[in-house]
Amino acid sequence: MVVILLGPPGVGKGTQAVRLIDSIGGGEHISTGDLLREACRDGTDLGLEAQEFMHKGELVPDSLILNLIRDHLTTTASETSIILDGFPRTIPQAEGLDSVLSDVAREVSQVVLFEAPEDELIKRLSGRRSCTDCGAVFNVHFEPPRIEDECGRCGGLLVHRADDQPDTVRNRLQVYESQTAPLIEHYESHSAPLKRVSAMQPINDVQLAFRAALEIG
Ligand code: AP5
């Protein structure tokens, strides 16, 4: 499978990707957001270039993203399932993805669109806390950590992502509408089937609906 997870910031793409990989016993979860944050932490050229866009809630240029993703897709074994989280985000990225996949004789098998209203997205992002060590994600509104600011999985420090501040969130939502939402029609009118999943349910129920969309028992 090569599955694309589409949906606005905070809808739960990362949460669902991690659970799916656990339940199918493996696969490659490729989150361009996580890869970019890692590059920022490591201070690489990519990280330095990406940082200014990410701080403002803007998209990082397509050329940088396509170079980053090409390395990952071309080194993943052909039998490994790939879950793409936060990529593609523009039509040129979707076209670039098709081209890289065709170089390795693969194609997109499914696109899943997670949906939730904007006030819910804002609440989820305002309450999200991410572990600086293991990357686990919590939410002070829905899934509070047992000890404040401490990761319940590894004991690491929990932080509120810089781009989860209200002004940046508003911009990210606008950027999603103008640059990423056109992918919905792109995929509905192209080859890969697009399925819609309501993210307005408890996390485990979203996962069940996600698996049903992928026709996994
Ligand atoms: P990225 O990290 O990809 O951010 P995003 O798409 O905005 O997605 P999020 O990580 O914010 O949300 P999510 O849907 O994964 O939600 P989550 O599962 O965490 O990108 C960050 C930045 O990097 C971009 O702004 C851009 O600058 C750059 N970038 C990345 N990819 C790029 C690309 N391809 N091109 C250009 N630039 C790129 O859940 C959110 C919260 O809600 C959590 O606290 C979770 O616990 C909670 N939650 C989840 N599901 C539920 C539920 N059902 N009920 C209650 N709470 C829930």
PDB file of C-alpha atoms and ligand atoms in Angstrom:
ATOM      1  CA  MET A   1       0.000   0.000   0.000  1.00  0.00           C
ATOM      2  CA  VAL A   2       0.993   3.577  -0.603  1.00  0.00           C
ATOM      3  CA  VAL A   3      -1.589   5.589   1.333  1.00  0.00           C
ATOM      4  CA  ILE A   4      -1.881   9.382   1.437  1.00  0.00           C
ATOM      5  CA  LEU A   5      -3.413  10.948   4.571  1.00  0.00           C
ATOM      6  CA  LEU A   6      -5.048  14.232   3.653  1.00  0.00           C
ATOM      7  CA  GLY A   7      -6.674  16.682   6.023  1.00  0.00           C
ATOM      8  CA  PRO A   8      -6.232  20.007   7.784  1.00  0.00           C
ATOM      9  CA  PRO A   9      -3.744  20.744  10.584  1.00  0.00           C
ATOM     10  CA  GLY A  10      -4.708  19.056  13.849  1.00  0.00           C
ATOM     11  CA  VAL A  11      -7.300  16.692  12.377  1.00  0.00           C
ATOM     12  CA  GLY A  12      -5.365  13.663  13.651  1.00  0.00           C
ATOM     13  CA  LYS A  13      -3.353  12.398  10.653  1.00  0.00           C
ATOM     14  CA  GLY A  14      -0.241  11.652  12.721  1.00  0.00           C
ATOM     15  CA  THR A  15      -2.260  10.046  15.520  1.00  0.00           C
ATOM     16  CA  GLN A  16      -3.982   7.710  13.069  1.00  0.00           C
ATOM     17  CA  ALA A  17      -0.818   6.904  11.077  1.00  0.00           C
ATOM     18  CA  VAL A  18       1.030   5.724  14.196  1.00  0.00           C
ATOM     19  CA  ARG A  19      -1.891   3.520  15.262  1.00  0.00           C
ATOM     20  CA  LEU A  20      -2.284   2.021  11.798  1.00  0.00           C
ATOM     21  CA  ILE A  21       1.412   1.108  11.555  1.00  0.00           C
ATOM     22  CA  ASP A  22       1.211  -0.539  15.005  1.00  0.00           C
ATOM     23  CA  SER A  23      -1.882  -2.516  14.079  1.00  0.00           C
ATOM     24  CA  ILE A  24      -0.600  -3.786  10.718  1.00  0.00           C
ATOM     25  CA  GLY A  25       2.698  -4.745  12.355  1.00  0.00           C
ATOM     26  CA  GLY A  26       4.994  -2.456  10.387  1.00  0.00           C
ATOM     27  CA  GLY A  27       5.369  -0.148   7.455  1.00  0.00           C
ATOM     28  CA  GLU A  28       6.933   3.222   6.867  1.00  0.00           C
ATOM     29  CA  HIS A  29       5.227   6.293   8.347  1.00  0.00           C
ATOM     30  CA  ILE A  30       6.625   9.236   6.415  1.00  0.00           C
ATOM     31  CA  SER A  31       5.647  12.584   7.954  1.00  0.00           C
ATOM     32  CA  THR A  32       7.227  15.526   6.152  1.00  0.00           C
ATOM     33  CA  GLY A  33       6.468  17.696   9.213  1.00  0.00           C
ATOM     34  CA  ASP A  34       8.467  15.334  11.472  1.00  0.00           C
ATOM     35  CA  LEU A  35      11.326  15.120   8.952  1.00  0.00           C
ATOM     36  CA  LEU A  36      11.471  18.918   8.707  1.00  0.00           C
ATOM     37  CA  ARG A  37      11.396  19.379  12.502  1.00  0.00           C
ATOM     38  CA  GLU A  38      14.262  16.848  12.769  1.00  0.00           C
ATOM     39  CA  ALA A  39      16.241  18.808  10.148  1.00  0.00           C
ATOM     40  CA  CYS A  40      15.596  22.025  12.121  1.00  0.00           C
ATOM     41  CA  ARG A  41      16.816  20.390  15.359  1.00  0.00           C
ATOM     42  CA  ASP A  42      19.939  19.054  13.602  1.00  0.00           C
ATOM     43  CA  GLY A  43      20.631  22.470  12.070  1.00  0.00           C
ATOM     44  CA  THR A  44      21.053  21.055   8.542  1.00  0.00           C
ATOM     45  CA  ASP A  45      20.904  23.330   5.470  1.00  0.00           C
ATOM     46  CA  LEU A  46      17.371  22.046   4.824  1.00  0.00           C
ATOM     47  CA  GLY A  47      16.369  22.740   8.419  1.00  0.00           C
ATOM     48  CA  LEU A  48      17.748  26.277   8.328  1.00  0.00           C
ATOM     49  CA  GLU A  49      15.929  26.998   5.080  1.00  0.00           C
ATOM     50  CA  ALA A  50      12.657  25.371   6.195  1.00  0.00           C
ATOM     51  CA  GLN A  51      12.543  27.010   9.620  1.00  0.00           C
ATOM     52  CA  GLU A  52      11.411  30.472   8.497  1.00  0.00           C
ATOM     53  CA  PHE A  53       8.484  29.028   6.522  1.00  0.00           C
ATOM     54  CA  MET A  54       7.420  26.705   9.346  1.00  0.00           C
ATOM     55  CA  HIS A  55       7.501  29.472  11.964  1.00  0.00           C
ATOM     56  CA  LYS A  56       5.044  31.501   9.886  1.00  0.00           C
ATOM     57  CA  GLY A  57       2.835  28.513   9.091  1.00  0.00           C
ATOM     58  CA  GLU A  58       3.709  28.724   5.393  1.00  0.00           C
ATOM     59  CA  LEU A  59       4.517  25.752   3.199  1.00  0.00           C
ATOM     60  CA  VAL A  60       8.171  24.898   2.628  1.00  0.00           C
ATOM     61  CA  PRO A  61       8.996  25.194  -1.126  1.00  0.00           C
ATOM     62  CA  ASP A  62       8.024  22.184  -3.233  1.00  0.00           C
ATOM     63  CA  SER A  63      11.562  21.635  -4.542  1.00  0.00           C
ATOM     64  CA  LEU A  64      12.949  21.135  -1.007  1.00  0.00           C
ATOM     65  CA  ILE A  65      10.114  18.794  -0.051  1.00  0.00           C
ATOM     66  CA  LEU A  66      10.430  16.702  -3.201  1.00  0.00           C
ATOM     67  CA  ASN A  67      14.185  16.246  -2.676  1.00  0.00           C
ATOM     68  CA  LEU A  68      13.537  15.196   0.921  1.00  0.00           C
ATOM     69  CA  ILE A  69      10.797  12.725   0.053  1.00  0.00           C
ATOM     70  CA  ARG A  70      12.613  11.233  -2.947  1.00  0.00           C
ATOM     71  CA  ASP A  71      15.399   9.921  -0.688  1.00  0.00           C
ATOM     72  CA  HIS A  72      12.868   8.203   1.569  1.00  0.00           C
ATOM     73  CA  LEU A  73      10.706   6.701  -1.145  1.00  0.00           C
ATOM     74  CA  THR A  74      13.576   5.348  -3.205  1.00  0.00           C
ATOM     75  CA  THR A  75      15.198   3.615  -0.231  1.00  0.00           C
ATOM     76  CA  THR A  76      12.027   1.959   1.111  1.00  0.00           C
ATOM     77  CA  ALA A  77      11.727  -1.737   0.222  1.00  0.00           C
ATOM     78  CA  SER A  78       9.117  -2.349  -2.488  1.00  0.00           C
ATOM     79  CA  GLU A  79       7.026  -4.659  -0.260  1.00  0.00           C
ATOM     80  CA  THR A  80       6.852  -2.153   2.613  1.00  0.00           C
ATOM     81  CA  SER A  81       3.587  -0.269   3.100  1.00  0.00           C
ATOM     82  CA  ILE A  82       4.033   3.500   3.047  1.00  0.00           C
ATOM     83  CA  ILE A  83       1.786   5.925   4.930  1.00  0.00           C
ATOM     84  CA  LEU A  84       2.310   9.493   3.742  1.00  0.00           C
ATOM     85  CA  ASP A  85       1.323  12.018   6.426  1.00  0.00           C
ATOM     86  CA  GLY A  86       1.313  15.703   5.464  1.00  0.00           C
ATOM     87  CA  PHE A  87       2.578  15.030   1.938  1.00  0.00           C
ATOM     88  CA  PRO A  88       1.658  15.876  -0.777  1.00  0.00           C
ATOM     89  CA  ARG A  89       0.362  19.346   0.118  1.00  0.00           C
ATOM     90  CA  THR A  90       0.258  20.987  -3.320  1.00  0.00           C
ATOM     91  CA  ILE A  91      -0.560  19.846  -6.847  1.00  0.00           C
ATOM     92  CA  PRO A  92       3.130  20.022  -7.916  1.00  0.00           C
ATOM     93  CA  GLN A  93       4.000  17.807  -4.915  1.00  0.00           C
ATOM     94  CA  ALA A  94       1.317  15.302  -5.985  1.00  0.00           C
ATOM     95  CA  GLU A  95       2.744  15.248  -9.518  1.00  0.00           C
ATOM     96  CA  GLY A  96       6.272  14.882  -8.136  1.00  0.00           C
ATOM     97  CA  LEU A  97       5.102  11.984  -5.963  1.00  0.00           C
ATOM     98  CA  ASP A  98       3.634  10.149  -8.964  1.00  0.00           C
ATOM     99  CA  SER A  99       6.883  10.580 -10.825  1.00  0.00           C
ATOM    100  CA  VAL A 100       9.097   9.300  -7.959  1.00  0.00           C
ATOM    101  CA  LEU A 101       6.763   6.346  -7.338  1.00  0.00           C
ATOM    102  CA  SER A 102       6.778   5.397 -11.007  1.00  0.00           C
ATOM    103  CA  ASP A 103      10.622   5.326 -10.887  1.00  0.00           C
ATOM    104  CA  VAL A 104      10.329   2.580  -8.247  1.00  0.00           C
ATOM    105  CA  ALA A 105       7.400   0.837 -10.003  1.00  0.00           C
ATOM    106  CA  ARG A 106       4.826   1.805  -7.375  1.00  0.00           C
ATOM    107  CA  GLU A 107       1.739   4.002  -7.305  1.00  0.00           C
ATOM    108  CA  VAL A 108      -0.651   5.613  -4.834  1.00  0.00           C
ATOM    109  CA  SER A 109      -3.150   2.964  -3.772  1.00  0.00           C
ATOM    110  CA  GLN A 110      -5.494   5.021  -1.580  1.00  0.00           C
ATOM    111  CA  VAL A 111      -6.120   8.583  -0.424  1.00  0.00           C
ATOM    112  CA  VAL A 112      -7.922   9.077   2.896  1.00  0.00           C
ATOM    113  CA  LEU A 113      -9.323  12.499   3.785  1.00  0.00           C
ATOM    114  CA  PHE A 114      -9.884  13.164   7.508  1.00  0.00           C
ATOM    115  CA  GLU A 115     -12.468  15.842   8.218  1.00  0.00           C
ATOM    116  CA  ALA A 116     -13.353  17.987  11.256  1.00  0.00           C
ATOM    117  CA  PRO A 117     -14.692  21.535  11.687  1.00  0.00           C
ATOM    118  CA  GLU A 118     -12.328  24.437  12.255  1.00  0.00           C
ATOM    119  CA  ASP A 119     -13.264  25.137  15.900  1.00  0.00           C
ATOM    120  CA  GLU A 120     -12.359  21.530  16.771  1.00  0.00           C
ATOM    121  CA  LEU A 121      -9.012  21.817  14.932  1.00  0.00           C
ATOM    122  CA  ILE A 122      -8.158  24.989  16.848  1.00  0.00           C
ATOM    123  CA  LYS A 123      -9.009  23.278  20.157  1.00  0.00           C
ATOM    124  CA  ARG A 124      -6.903  20.206  19.309  1.00  0.00           C
ATOM    125  CA  LEU A 125      -3.893  22.312  18.297  1.00  0.00           C
ATOM    126  CA  SER A 126      -4.144  24.590  21.330  1.00  0.00           C
ATOM    127  CA  GLY A 127      -4.080  21.502  23.575  1.00  0.00           C
ATOM    128  CA  ARG A 128      -1.478  19.412  21.743  1.00  0.00           C
ATOM    129  CA  ARG A 129       1.773  18.638  23.588  1.00  0.00           C
ATOM    130  CA  SER A 130       4.592  16.760  21.827  1.00  0.00           C
ATOM    131  CA  CYS A 131       7.490  14.898  23.416  1.00  0.00           C
ATOM    132  CA  THR A 132      10.885  16.379  22.489  1.00  0.00           C
ATOM    133  CA  ASP A 133      12.512  12.930  22.895  1.00  0.00           C
ATOM    134  CA  CYS A 134      10.220  10.217  21.485  1.00  0.00           C
ATOM    135  CA  GLY A 135       7.735  12.354  19.515  1.00  0.00           C
ATOM    136  CA  ALA A 136       4.658  10.971  21.321  1.00  0.00           C
ATOM    137  CA  VAL A 137       1.668  13.304  21.096  1.00  0.00           C
ATOM    138  CA  PHE A 138      -0.728  14.151  23.952  1.00  0.00           C
ATOM    139  CA  ASN A 139      -3.545  16.616  24.413  1.00  0.00           C
ATOM    140  CA  VAL A 140      -4.258  18.561  27.572  1.00  0.00           C
ATOM    141  CA  HIS A 141      -7.964  18.734  26.638  1.00  0.00           C
ATOM    142  CA  PHE A 142      -8.580  15.154  25.507  1.00  0.00           C
ATOM    143  CA  GLU A 143      -5.692  12.940  26.648  1.00  0.00           C
ATOM    144  CA  PRO A 144      -3.796  14.799  29.406  1.00  0.00           C
ATOM    145  CA  PRO A 145      -0.372  13.495  30.483  1.00  0.00           C
ATOM    146  CA  ARG A 146      -0.373  12.041  34.024  1.00  0.00           C
ATOM    147  CA  ILE A 147       2.402  14.416  35.101  1.00  0.00           C
ATOM    148  CA  GLU A 148       2.287  17.927  33.658  1.00  0.00           C
ATOM    149  CA  ASP A 149       4.822  18.493  30.853  1.00  0.00           C
ATOM    150  CA  GLU A 150       6.206  14.939  31.208  1.00  0.00           C
ATOM    151  CA  CYS A 151       5.872  12.299  28.490  1.00  0.00           C
ATOM    152  CA  GLY A 152       3.941   9.280  29.822  1.00  0.00           C
ATOM    153  CA  ARG A 153       5.880   7.036  27.433  1.00  0.00           C
ATOM    154  CA  CYS A 154       9.550   7.979  27.927  1.00  0.00           C
ATOM    155  CA  GLY A 155       9.650  10.669  30.630  1.00  0.00           C
ATOM    156  CA  GLY A 156      10.819  13.318  28.134  1.00  0.00           C
ATOM    157  CA  LEU A 157       9.773  16.963  28.127  1.00  0.00           C
ATOM    158  CA  LEU A 158       6.403  17.835  26.574  1.00  0.00           C
ATOM    159  CA  VAL A 159       6.216  21.069  24.591  1.00  0.00           C
ATOM    160  CA  HIS A 160       3.578  23.095  22.786  1.00  0.00           C
ATOM    161  CA  ARG A 161       4.823  23.298  19.183  1.00  0.00           C
ATOM    162  CA  ALA A 162       5.852  26.852  18.194  1.00  0.00           C
ATOM    163  CA  ASP A 163       3.576  26.675  15.142  1.00  0.00           C
ATOM    164  CA  ASP A 164       0.590  25.682  17.337  1.00  0.00           C
ATOM    165  CA  GLN A 165       0.337  29.281  18.668  1.00  0.00           C
ATOM    166  CA  PRO A 166      -3.014  30.884  17.679  1.00  0.00           C
ATOM    167  CA  ASP A 167      -1.765  33.315  14.972  1.00  0.00           C
ATOM    168  CA  THR A 168       0.280  30.658  13.229  1.00  0.00           C
ATOM    169  CA  VAL A 169      -2.574  28.146  13.474  1.00  0.00           C
ATOM    170  CA  ARG A 170      -4.910  30.609  11.735  1.00  0.00           C
ATOM    171  CA  ASN A 171      -2.391  31.000   8.915  1.00  0.00           C
ATOM    172  CA  ARG A 172      -1.866  27.224   8.627  1.00  0.00           C
ATOM    173  CA  LEU A 173      -5.619  26.733   8.259  1.00  0.00           C
ATOM    174  CA  GLN A 174      -5.769  29.366   5.493  1.00  0.00           C
ATOM    175  CA  VAL A 175      -2.765  27.837   3.748  1.00  0.00           C
ATOM    176  CA  TYR A 176      -4.489  24.440   3.915  1.00  0.00           C
ATOM    177  CA  GLU A 177      -7.643  25.834   2.273  1.00  0.00           C
ATOM    178  CA  SER A 178      -5.807  27.664  -0.500  1.00  0.00           C
ATOM    179  CA  GLN A 179      -2.943  25.289  -1.316  1.00  0.00           C
ATOM    180  CA  THR A 180      -3.768  21.799  -0.035  1.00  0.00           C
ATOM    181  CA  ALA A 181      -7.568  21.454  -0.244  1.00  0.00           C
ATOM    182  CA  PRO A 182      -7.398  21.566  -4.099  1.00  0.00           C
ATOM    183  CA  LEU A 183      -5.801  18.113  -3.833  1.00  0.00           C
ATOM    184  CA  ILE A 184      -9.214  16.732  -2.856  1.00  0.00           C
ATOM    185  CA  GLU A 185     -10.627  17.435  -6.287  1.00  0.00           C
ATOM    186  CA  HIS A 186      -7.321  16.442  -7.879  1.00  0.00           C
ATOM    187  CA  TYR A 187      -7.537  12.962  -6.369  1.00  0.00           C
ATOM    188  CA  GLU A 188     -11.305  12.651  -6.801  1.00  0.00           C
ATOM    189  CA  SER A 189     -10.885  13.227 -10.529  1.00  0.00           C
ATOM    190  CA  HIS A 190      -7.698  11.180 -10.946  1.00  0.00           C
ATOM    191  CA  SER A 191      -6.580   7.632 -10.559  1.00  0.00           C
ATOM    192  CA  ALA A 192      -6.405   6.960  -6.809  1.00  0.00           C
ATOM    193  CA  PRO A 193      -9.707   6.483  -4.963  1.00  0.00           C
ATOM    194  CA  LEU A 194     -10.374   9.047  -2.214  1.00  0.00           C
ATOM    195  CA  LYS A 195     -12.306   8.057   0.896  1.00  0.00           C
ATOM    196  CA  ARG A 196     -13.616  10.445   3.548  1.00  0.00           C
ATOM    197  CA  VAL A 197     -13.379   9.669   7.258  1.00  0.00           C
ATOM    198  CA  SER A 198     -15.010  11.773   9.975  1.00  0.00           C
ATOM    199  CA  ALA A 199     -12.414  12.694  12.595  1.00  0.00           C
ATOM    200  CA  MET A 200     -15.209  13.861  14.926  1.00  0.00           C
ATOM    201  CA  GLN A 201     -15.186  10.615  16.902  1.00  0.00           C
ATOM    202  CA  PRO A 202     -12.979   9.171  19.644  1.00  0.00           C
ATOM    203  CA  ILE A 203      -9.499   8.262  18.390  1.00  0.00           C
ATOM    204  CA  ASN A 204     -10.186   4.492  18.398  1.00  0.00           C
ATOM    205  CA  ASP A 205     -13.387   4.927  16.382  1.00  0.00           C
ATOM    206  CA  VAL A 206     -11.581   7.092  13.837  1.00  0.00           C
ATOM    207  CA  GLN A 207      -9.047   4.275  13.543  1.00  0.00           C
ATOM    208  CA  LEU A 208     -11.813   1.732  12.872  1.00  0.00           C
ATOM    209  CA  ALA A 209     -13.302   3.978  10.177  1.00  0.00           C
ATOM    210  CA  PHE A 210      -9.813   4.504   8.713  1.00  0.00           C
ATOM    211  CA  ARG A 211      -9.185   0.744   8.532  1.00  0.00           C
ATOM    212  CA  ALA A 212     -12.613   0.235   6.968  1.00  0.00           C
ATOM    213  CA  ALA A 213     -11.749   2.866   4.328  1.00  0.00           C
ATOM    214  CA  LEU A 214      -8.576   0.906   3.556  1.00  0.00           C
ATOM    215  CA  GLU A 215     -10.590  -2.329   3.564  1.00  0.00           C
ATOM    216  CA  ILE A 216      -8.365  -3.813   6.278  1.00  0.00           C
ATOM    217  CA  GLY A 217     -10.256  -6.224   8.532  1.00  0.00           C
TER     218      GLY A 217
HETATM  219  P1  AP5 B   1       2.904  19.085   9.893  1.00  0.00           P
HETATM  220  O1  AP5 B   1       3.689  18.641  11.050  1.00  0.00           O
HETATM  221  O2  AP5 B   1       2.624  18.117   8.778  1.00  0.00           O
HETATM  222  O3  AP5 B   1       1.553  19.718  10.435  1.00  0.00           O
HETATM  223  P2  AP5 B   1       0.026  19.572   9.949  1.00  0.00           P
HETATM  224  O4  AP5 B   1      -0.319  18.968   8.674  1.00  0.00           O
HETATM  225  O5  AP5 B   1      -0.398  20.966  10.123  1.00  0.00           O
HETATM  226  O6  AP5 B   1      -0.503  18.515  10.863  1.00  0.00           O
HETATM  227  P3  AP5 B   1      -0.398  18.420  12.372  1.00  0.00           P
HETATM  228  O7  AP5 B   1       0.870  17.690  12.770  1.00  0.00           O
HETATM  229  O8  AP5 B   1      -0.568  19.787  12.992  1.00  0.00           O
HETATM  230  O9  AP5 B   1      -1.733  17.629  12.744  1.00  0.00           O
HETATM  231  P4  AP5 B   1      -2.189  16.117  12.606  1.00  0.00           P
HETATM  232  O10 AP5 B   1      -3.303  16.063  11.635  1.00  0.00           O
HETATM  233  O11 AP5 B   1      -1.043  15.185  12.402  1.00  0.00           O
HETATM  234  O12 AP5 B   1      -2.806  15.957  14.059  1.00  0.00           O
HETATM  235  P5  AP5 B   1      -2.316  15.103  15.333  1.00  0.00           P
HETATM  236  O13 AP5 B   1      -2.444  13.649  15.063  1.00  0.00           O
HETATM  237  O14 AP5 B   1      -1.014  15.612  15.862  1.00  0.00           O
HETATM  238  O15 AP5 B   1       3.576  20.368   9.208  1.00  0.00           O
HETATM  239  C1  AP5 B   1       4.123  21.419   9.977  1.00  0.00           C
HETATM  240  C2  AP5 B   1       4.750  22.452   9.034  1.00  0.00           C
HETATM  241  O16 AP5 B   1       5.825  21.844   8.281  1.00  0.00           O
HETATM  242  C3  AP5 B   1       3.804  23.025   7.957  1.00  0.00           C
HETATM  243  O17 AP5 B   1       3.050  24.122   8.441  1.00  0.00           O
HETATM  244  C4  AP5 B   1       4.810  23.422   6.873  1.00  0.00           C
HETATM  245  O18 AP5 B   1       5.467  24.625   7.188  1.00  0.00           O
HETATM  246  C5  AP5 B   1       5.828  22.295   6.923  1.00  0.00           C
HETATM  247  N1  AP5 B   1       5.498  21.168   6.039  1.00  0.00           N
HETATM  248  C6  AP5 B   1       5.244  19.883   6.405  1.00  0.00           C
HETATM  249  N2  AP5 B   1       4.990  19.110   5.333  1.00  0.00           N
HETATM  250  C7  AP5 B   1       5.083  19.925   4.255  1.00  0.00           C
HETATM  251  C8  AP5 B   1       4.893  19.713   2.858  1.00  0.00           C
HETATM  252  N3  AP5 B   1       4.569  18.505   2.352  1.00  0.00           N
HETATM  253  N4  AP5 B   1       5.041  20.781   2.026  1.00  0.00           N
HETATM  254  C9  AP5 B   1       5.386  22.002   2.507  1.00  0.00           C
HETATM  255  N5  AP5 B   1       5.577  22.270   3.818  1.00  0.00           N
HETATM  256  C10 AP5 B   1       5.417  21.232   4.693  1.00  0.00           C
HETATM  257  O19 AP5 B   1      -3.493  15.493  16.365  1.00  0.00           O
HETATM  258  C11 AP5 B   1      -3.630  16.830  16.829  1.00  0.00           C
HETATM  259  C12 AP5 B   1      -4.040  16.806  18.309  1.00  0.00           C
HETATM  260  O20 AP5 B   1      -5.382  16.318  18.406  1.00  0.00           O
HETATM  261  C13 AP5 B   1      -3.183  15.898  19.204  1.00  0.00           C
HETATM  262  O21 AP5 B   1      -3.038  16.494  20.455  1.00  0.00           O
HETATM  263  C14 AP5 B   1      -4.028  14.589  19.311  1.00  0.00           C
HETATM  264  O22 AP5 B   1      -3.797  13.944  20.545  1.00  0.00           O
HETATM  265  C15 AP5 B   1      -5.441  15.149  19.217  1.00  0.00           C
HETATM  266  N6  AP5 B   1      -6.385  14.243  18.557  1.00  0.00           N
HETATM  267  C16 AP5 B   1      -6.176  13.518  17.422  1.00  0.00           C
HETATM  268  N7  AP5 B   1      -7.291  12.840  17.082  1.00  0.00           N
HETATM  269  C17 AP5 B   1      -8.233  13.170  18.015  1.00  0.00           C
HETATM  270  C18 AP5 B   1      -9.603  12.785  18.196  1.00  0.00           C
HETATM  271  N8  AP5 B   1     -10.227  11.940  17.365  1.00  0.00           N
HETATM  272  N9  AP5 B   1     -10.257  13.316  19.248  1.00  0.00           N
HETATM  273  C19 AP5 B   1      -9.643  14.189  20.116  1.00  0.00           C
HETATM  274  N10 AP5 B   1      -8.343  14.573  19.971  1.00  0.00           N
HETATM  275  C20 AP5 B   1      -7.652  14.064  18.948  1.00  0.00           C
END
